[in-house]
Short mmCIF file of C-alpha atoms in Angstrom, two decimals:
data_model
loop_
_atom_site.label_atom_id
_atom_site.label_comp_id
_atom_site.label_asym_id
_atom_site.label_seq_id
_atom_site.Cartn_x
_atom_site.Cartn_y
_atom_site.Cartn_z
CA MET A 251 82.16 197.13 117.15
CA THR A 252 84.10 194.00 118.15
CA MET A 253 85.60 192.11 115.24
CA SER A 254 85.11 188.36 115.05
CA VAL A 255 88.23 186.22 115.20
CA GLN A 256 88.63 184.56 111.82
CA PRO A 257 88.97 180.77 111.66
CA THR A 258 91.71 179.10 109.66
CA TYR A 259 91.25 176.52 106.91
CA PHE A 260 93.15 173.92 104.98
CA ILE A 261 91.54 173.77 101.54
CA PRO A 262 92.15 171.49 98.54
CA HIS A 263 93.03 173.44 95.40
CA GLY A 264 92.35 170.68 92.89
CA GLY A 265 94.37 169.88 89.80
CA GLY A 266 95.69 172.78 87.76
CA PRO A 267 92.86 175.07 86.56
CA CYS A 268 90.33 172.23 86.95
CA PHE A 269 87.38 174.40 88.01
CA PHE A 270 87.58 176.43 84.81
CA MET A 271 87.52 173.57 82.32
CA ASP A 272 84.90 171.20 80.96
CA ASP A 273 84.25 168.50 83.55
CA PRO A 274 81.64 166.13 82.06
CA ARG A 275 82.18 163.47 84.74
CA GLY A 276 81.88 165.97 87.57
CA VAL A 277 85.25 165.02 89.05
CA TRP A 278 85.76 168.45 90.56
CA SER A 279 82.15 169.53 91.16
CA GLY A 280 82.07 168.57 94.85
CA MET A 281 85.34 170.35 95.61
CA GLU A 282 84.18 173.40 93.68
CA ALA A 283 80.93 173.49 95.67
CA PHE A 284 82.89 173.33 98.92
CA LEU A 285 85.12 176.23 97.89
CA ARG A 286 82.12 178.25 96.75
CA SER A 287 80.48 177.76 100.16
CA LEU A 288 83.49 179.05 102.10
CA PRO A 289 82.39 182.71 102.48
CA ASN A 290 79.05 181.66 103.97
CA SER A 291 80.88 179.73 106.71
CA LEU A 292 82.50 182.91 108.03
CA ALA A 293 80.95 185.12 110.70
CA GLU A 294 82.02 188.19 108.77
CA LYS A 295 83.85 189.12 105.61
CA PRO A 296 87.65 189.02 106.07
CA LYS A 297 89.57 192.27 105.99
CA ALA A 298 92.34 190.41 104.15
CA ILE A 299 93.40 186.87 103.26
CA LEU A 300 96.77 185.16 103.71
CA VAL A 301 97.16 181.96 101.67
CA VAL A 302 99.99 179.49 102.19
CA SER A 303 100.61 177.69 98.90
CA GLY A 304 102.31 174.38 98.30
CA HIS A 305 103.50 175.75 94.95
CA TRP A 306 106.07 178.17 96.34
CA GLU A 307 109.14 176.96 98.22
CA THR A 308 111.76 179.33 99.62
CA ASP A 309 114.65 179.39 102.10
CA GLY A 310 112.87 180.84 105.09
CA PHE A 311 109.29 181.99 104.59
CA ALA A 312 108.44 184.62 101.98
CA LEU A 313 105.35 186.74 101.47
CA THR A 314 104.12 188.55 98.39
CA GLY A 315 104.29 192.31 98.75
CA ALA A 316 102.98 193.58 95.42
CA GLU A 317 100.18 196.16 95.34
CA ARG A 318 98.62 194.38 92.35
CA PRO A 319 100.00 190.85 92.11
CA GLU A 320 100.19 189.23 88.70
CA LEU A 321 99.20 185.62 88.15
CA ILE A 322 101.66 182.77 87.65
CA TYR A 323 100.21 180.08 85.35
CA ASP A 324 102.34 177.29 86.78
CA TYR A 325 100.49 174.40 85.15
CA TYR A 326 101.24 172.70 81.88
CA ASN A 327 99.42 171.23 78.86
CA PHE A 328 96.04 172.65 79.73
CA PRO A 329 93.58 174.37 77.30
CA PRO A 330 94.75 177.76 76.00
CA HIS A 331 91.94 179.70 77.69
CA THR A 332 93.23 178.66 81.12
CA TYR A 333 96.34 180.76 80.54
CA HIS A 334 94.14 183.86 80.21
CA LEU A 335 92.26 183.51 83.48
CA ARG A 336 92.19 186.72 85.50
CA TYR A 337 91.99 187.37 89.22
CA ASP A 338 92.66 191.06 89.66
CA VAL A 339 92.77 191.06 93.42
CA PRO A 340 94.56 193.79 95.40
CA GLY A 341 97.65 192.85 97.33
CA SER A 342 98.56 194.20 100.76
CA PRO A 343 102.17 195.26 101.28
CA ALA A 344 101.26 196.32 104.82
CA LEU A 345 99.94 192.86 105.71
CA ALA A 346 102.99 191.22 104.14
CA ALA A 347 105.26 193.38 106.29
CA ARG A 348 103.17 192.68 109.39
CA ALA A 349 103.24 188.90 108.80
CA ALA A 350 107.00 188.93 108.14
CA ALA A 351 107.54 190.86 111.37
CA LEU A 352 105.46 188.38 113.38
CA LEU A 353 107.54 185.53 112.02
CA LYS A 354 110.81 187.30 112.73
CA ASP A 355 109.68 188.12 116.27
CA ALA A 356 109.22 184.36 116.76
CA GLY A 357 112.76 183.72 115.50
CA ILE A 358 111.56 182.41 112.14
CA PRO A 359 113.34 183.73 109.01
CA SER A 360 111.03 185.63 106.69
CA SER A 361 111.10 188.16 103.88
CA VAL A 362 108.79 190.09 101.57
CA ASP A 363 108.99 189.61 97.81
CA ALA A 364 107.60 192.74 96.18
CA THR A 365 107.58 191.30 92.65
CA ARG A 366 106.28 187.74 92.84
CA GLY A 367 102.74 187.00 91.68
CA LEU A 368 100.13 184.50 92.82
CA ASP A 369 100.49 180.89 91.69
CA HIS A 370 97.61 178.59 90.82
CA GLY A 371 97.52 177.16 94.35
CA VAL A 372 96.13 180.58 95.26
CA PHE A 373 94.25 182.14 92.38
CA VAL A 374 92.44 179.00 91.18
CA PRO A 375 90.65 178.16 94.47
CA LEU A 376 90.23 181.80 95.47
CA LYS A 377 88.65 182.66 92.13
CA VAL A 378 86.00 180.07 93.03
CA ALA A 379 85.62 180.99 96.71
CA PHE A 380 85.86 184.79 96.43
CA PRO A 381 85.06 185.56 92.79
CA ASP A 382 84.63 189.31 93.32
CA ALA A 383 88.39 189.62 94.00
CA ASP A 384 87.72 192.51 96.37
CA ILE A 385 89.54 191.27 99.50
CA PRO A 386 93.27 192.14 99.79
CA LEU A 387 95.29 188.96 99.36
CA ILE A 388 98.86 187.90 100.02
CA GLU A 389 100.57 184.57 99.46
CA MET A 390 103.08 182.89 101.76
CA SER A 391 105.55 180.22 100.74
CA VAL A 392 106.39 176.96 102.42
CA GLU A 393 109.91 176.65 103.77
CA ARG A 394 112.17 174.56 101.55
CA GLY A 395 113.35 172.34 104.42
CA LEU A 396 109.78 170.98 104.73
CA ASN A 397 110.07 170.76 108.51
CA PRO A 398 106.56 170.17 109.88
CA ALA A 399 107.25 171.59 113.34
CA LEU A 400 108.62 174.79 111.80
CA HIS A 401 105.43 175.23 109.77
CA VAL A 402 103.27 174.69 112.85
CA ALA A 403 105.41 177.30 114.64
CA ALA A 404 104.95 179.70 111.72
CA GLY A 405 101.20 179.31 112.03
CA ARG A 406 101.42 179.97 115.75
CA ALA A 407 103.38 183.15 115.09
CA LEU A 408 100.78 184.35 112.59
CA ALA A 409 97.81 183.64 114.88
CA PRO A 410 97.41 187.31 116.01
CA LEU A 411 96.38 188.17 112.45
CA ARG A 412 93.13 186.28 113.00
CA GLU A 413 92.06 188.86 115.60
CA GLU A 414 92.79 191.57 113.02
CA GLY A 415 90.26 190.14 110.57
CA VAL A 416 92.72 188.15 108.44
CA LEU A 417 91.59 184.79 107.09
CA ILE A 418 94.50 182.32 107.02
CA LEU A 419 94.18 179.57 104.42
CA GLY A 420 96.49 176.65 103.76
CA SER A 421 96.11 175.62 100.11
CA GLY A 422 97.32 172.17 99.10
CA MET A 423 96.03 168.60 98.88
CA SER A 424 95.64 166.12 101.73
CA PHE A 425 96.71 163.38 99.30
CA HIS A 426 99.30 164.27 96.66
CA ASN A 427 100.87 161.22 95.05
CA MET A 428 100.58 162.14 91.39
CA ARG A 429 101.18 158.59 90.16
CA ALA A 430 98.41 157.20 92.35
CA TYR A 431 95.54 159.41 91.18
CA GLY A 432 92.92 157.54 89.19
CA ASP A 433 94.13 154.09 90.24
CA PRO A 434 91.51 152.15 92.28
CA ARG A 435 94.36 150.41 94.10
CA SER A 436 95.14 153.79 95.70
CA THR A 437 91.87 153.99 97.60
CA PRO A 438 92.69 151.89 100.71
CA GLY A 439 96.03 153.61 101.34
CA SER A 440 94.58 157.07 100.85
CA GLN A 441 91.73 156.26 103.22
CA ALA A 442 94.11 155.01 105.90
CA PHE A 443 96.10 158.25 105.83
CA ASP A 444 92.94 160.35 105.63
CA GLN A 445 91.52 158.66 108.72
CA TRP A 446 94.71 159.35 110.69
CA LEU A 447 94.80 162.93 109.45
CA THR A 448 91.19 163.58 110.40
CA GLU A 449 91.62 162.08 113.87
CA SER A 450 94.72 164.23 114.36
CA MET A 451 93.08 167.45 113.20
CA GLU A 452 90.19 166.93 115.63
CA LEU A 453 92.58 167.18 118.60
CA ASP A 454 93.34 170.45 120.37
CA GLY A 455 96.31 172.57 119.34
CA PRO A 456 99.15 171.04 121.42
CA GLN A 457 98.12 167.43 120.75
CA ARG A 458 97.61 168.21 117.07
CA ALA A 459 101.05 169.79 116.82
CA GLU A 460 102.66 166.72 118.35
CA ARG A 461 100.94 164.42 115.85
CA LEU A 462 101.84 166.65 112.91
CA ALA A 463 105.50 166.75 113.91
CA HIS A 464 105.56 162.99 113.31
CA TRP A 465 103.09 162.80 110.44
CA ALA A 466 105.47 160.68 108.33
CA ASP A 467 104.95 157.80 110.79
CA ALA A 468 101.20 157.73 110.08
CA PRO A 469 99.61 154.84 108.15
CA SER A 470 100.34 155.18 104.42
CA ALA A 471 101.89 158.61 105.00
CA ARG A 472 104.63 158.19 102.44
CA PHE A 473 102.19 156.75 99.95
CA ALA A 474 100.01 159.85 100.33
CA HIS A 475 103.00 162.21 100.20
CA PRO A 476 106.18 160.63 98.79
CA PRO A 477 109.52 161.61 100.38
CA ALA A 478 110.60 165.21 99.70
CA LYS A 479 107.22 165.80 98.00
CA GLU A 480 105.15 166.81 101.01
CA GLU A 481 104.96 170.47 100.00
CA HIS A 482 101.20 170.09 99.48
CA LEU A 483 100.72 168.97 103.08
CA LEU A 484 102.81 171.72 104.72
CA PRO A 485 100.15 174.45 104.27
CA LEU A 486 97.98 172.36 106.59
CA MET A 487 100.64 172.68 109.28
CA VAL A 488 100.48 176.47 109.14
CA ALA A 489 96.68 176.59 109.24
CA ALA A 490 96.59 174.10 112.13
CA GLY A 491 99.33 175.92 114.03
CA ALA A 492 97.47 179.23 113.89
CA ALA A 493 94.64 177.83 116.03
CA GLU A 494 94.46 176.27 119.49
CA GLY A 495 90.93 174.85 119.39
CA GLU A 496 89.87 171.50 118.04
CA GLY A 497 89.72 171.21 114.28
CA ALA A 498 86.96 169.68 112.17
CA ARG A 499 86.83 168.07 108.78
CA VAL A 500 84.57 170.24 106.64
CA TYR A 501 85.15 168.59 103.27
CA ALA A 502 85.56 164.90 102.48
CA GLU A 503 85.30 163.24 99.09
CA GLU A 504 86.81 160.49 96.97
CA VAL A 505 88.48 162.21 94.03
CA LEU A 506 90.28 160.21 91.35
CA SER A 507 90.16 157.09 93.55
CA THR A 508 91.75 158.88 96.54
CA ALA A 509 90.35 160.27 99.79
CA ILE A 510 90.65 164.06 99.91
CA SER A 511 89.76 166.23 102.93
CA GLY A 512 89.62 169.86 104.02
CA PHE A 513 89.69 171.18 107.59
CA ARG A 514 88.61 174.17 109.65
CA PHE A 515 90.29 175.32 112.86
CA ASN A 516 88.84 177.74 115.42
#
């Protein structure tokens, strides 16, 4: 039986463990519903998942290689129960080695970290999207230099995994200026960047890559992602680089006075 080629996604992961806390104003309900709908958007269940997280920066790219990755509760001042969340998903040392080899074959430095766990940029959204925790999962870092073209190239190198049933997810936030959240004055600037980002993602692979290489020149780009703080945008570069077809915005919402989007690439 022929296996379907998996799409790639850039998904928002929210704020800390937001989906597992009281949310009386429904700030995170739309994002949670989007994440919960993700499996139904796939032609078939992934054989494995590779998630690029904006919460792990390394020299060169690194991939988790543990058989049973622990969780890293890298958020602060949240309710005690959120530090006892579980996501007992299997890892995949074989997939980590395969991904690292693909990167190295493309001349991109990579390594496997056999001890690191999964940070909240991975386990929080995945616990919503794939609650059964039955699909092997590995995490990939962003490269500390934050070079957008390098991250697009990394995605391109990893593209063969899609034909092997691997779902590639970039996990971050399309707007990530912490001081701007919740301020109504942030809305126009966030919308300007979001419009540019959406228009860029709807282009084909080569045109998209060219736009992403110069993303910092976009309207309100450095308001959306302050200098040296764009680690939450870099996972998008990997997801976009792993596909050649036109992308589509599949999630759009105003959250905490800012425009937030998610994208799918085929």
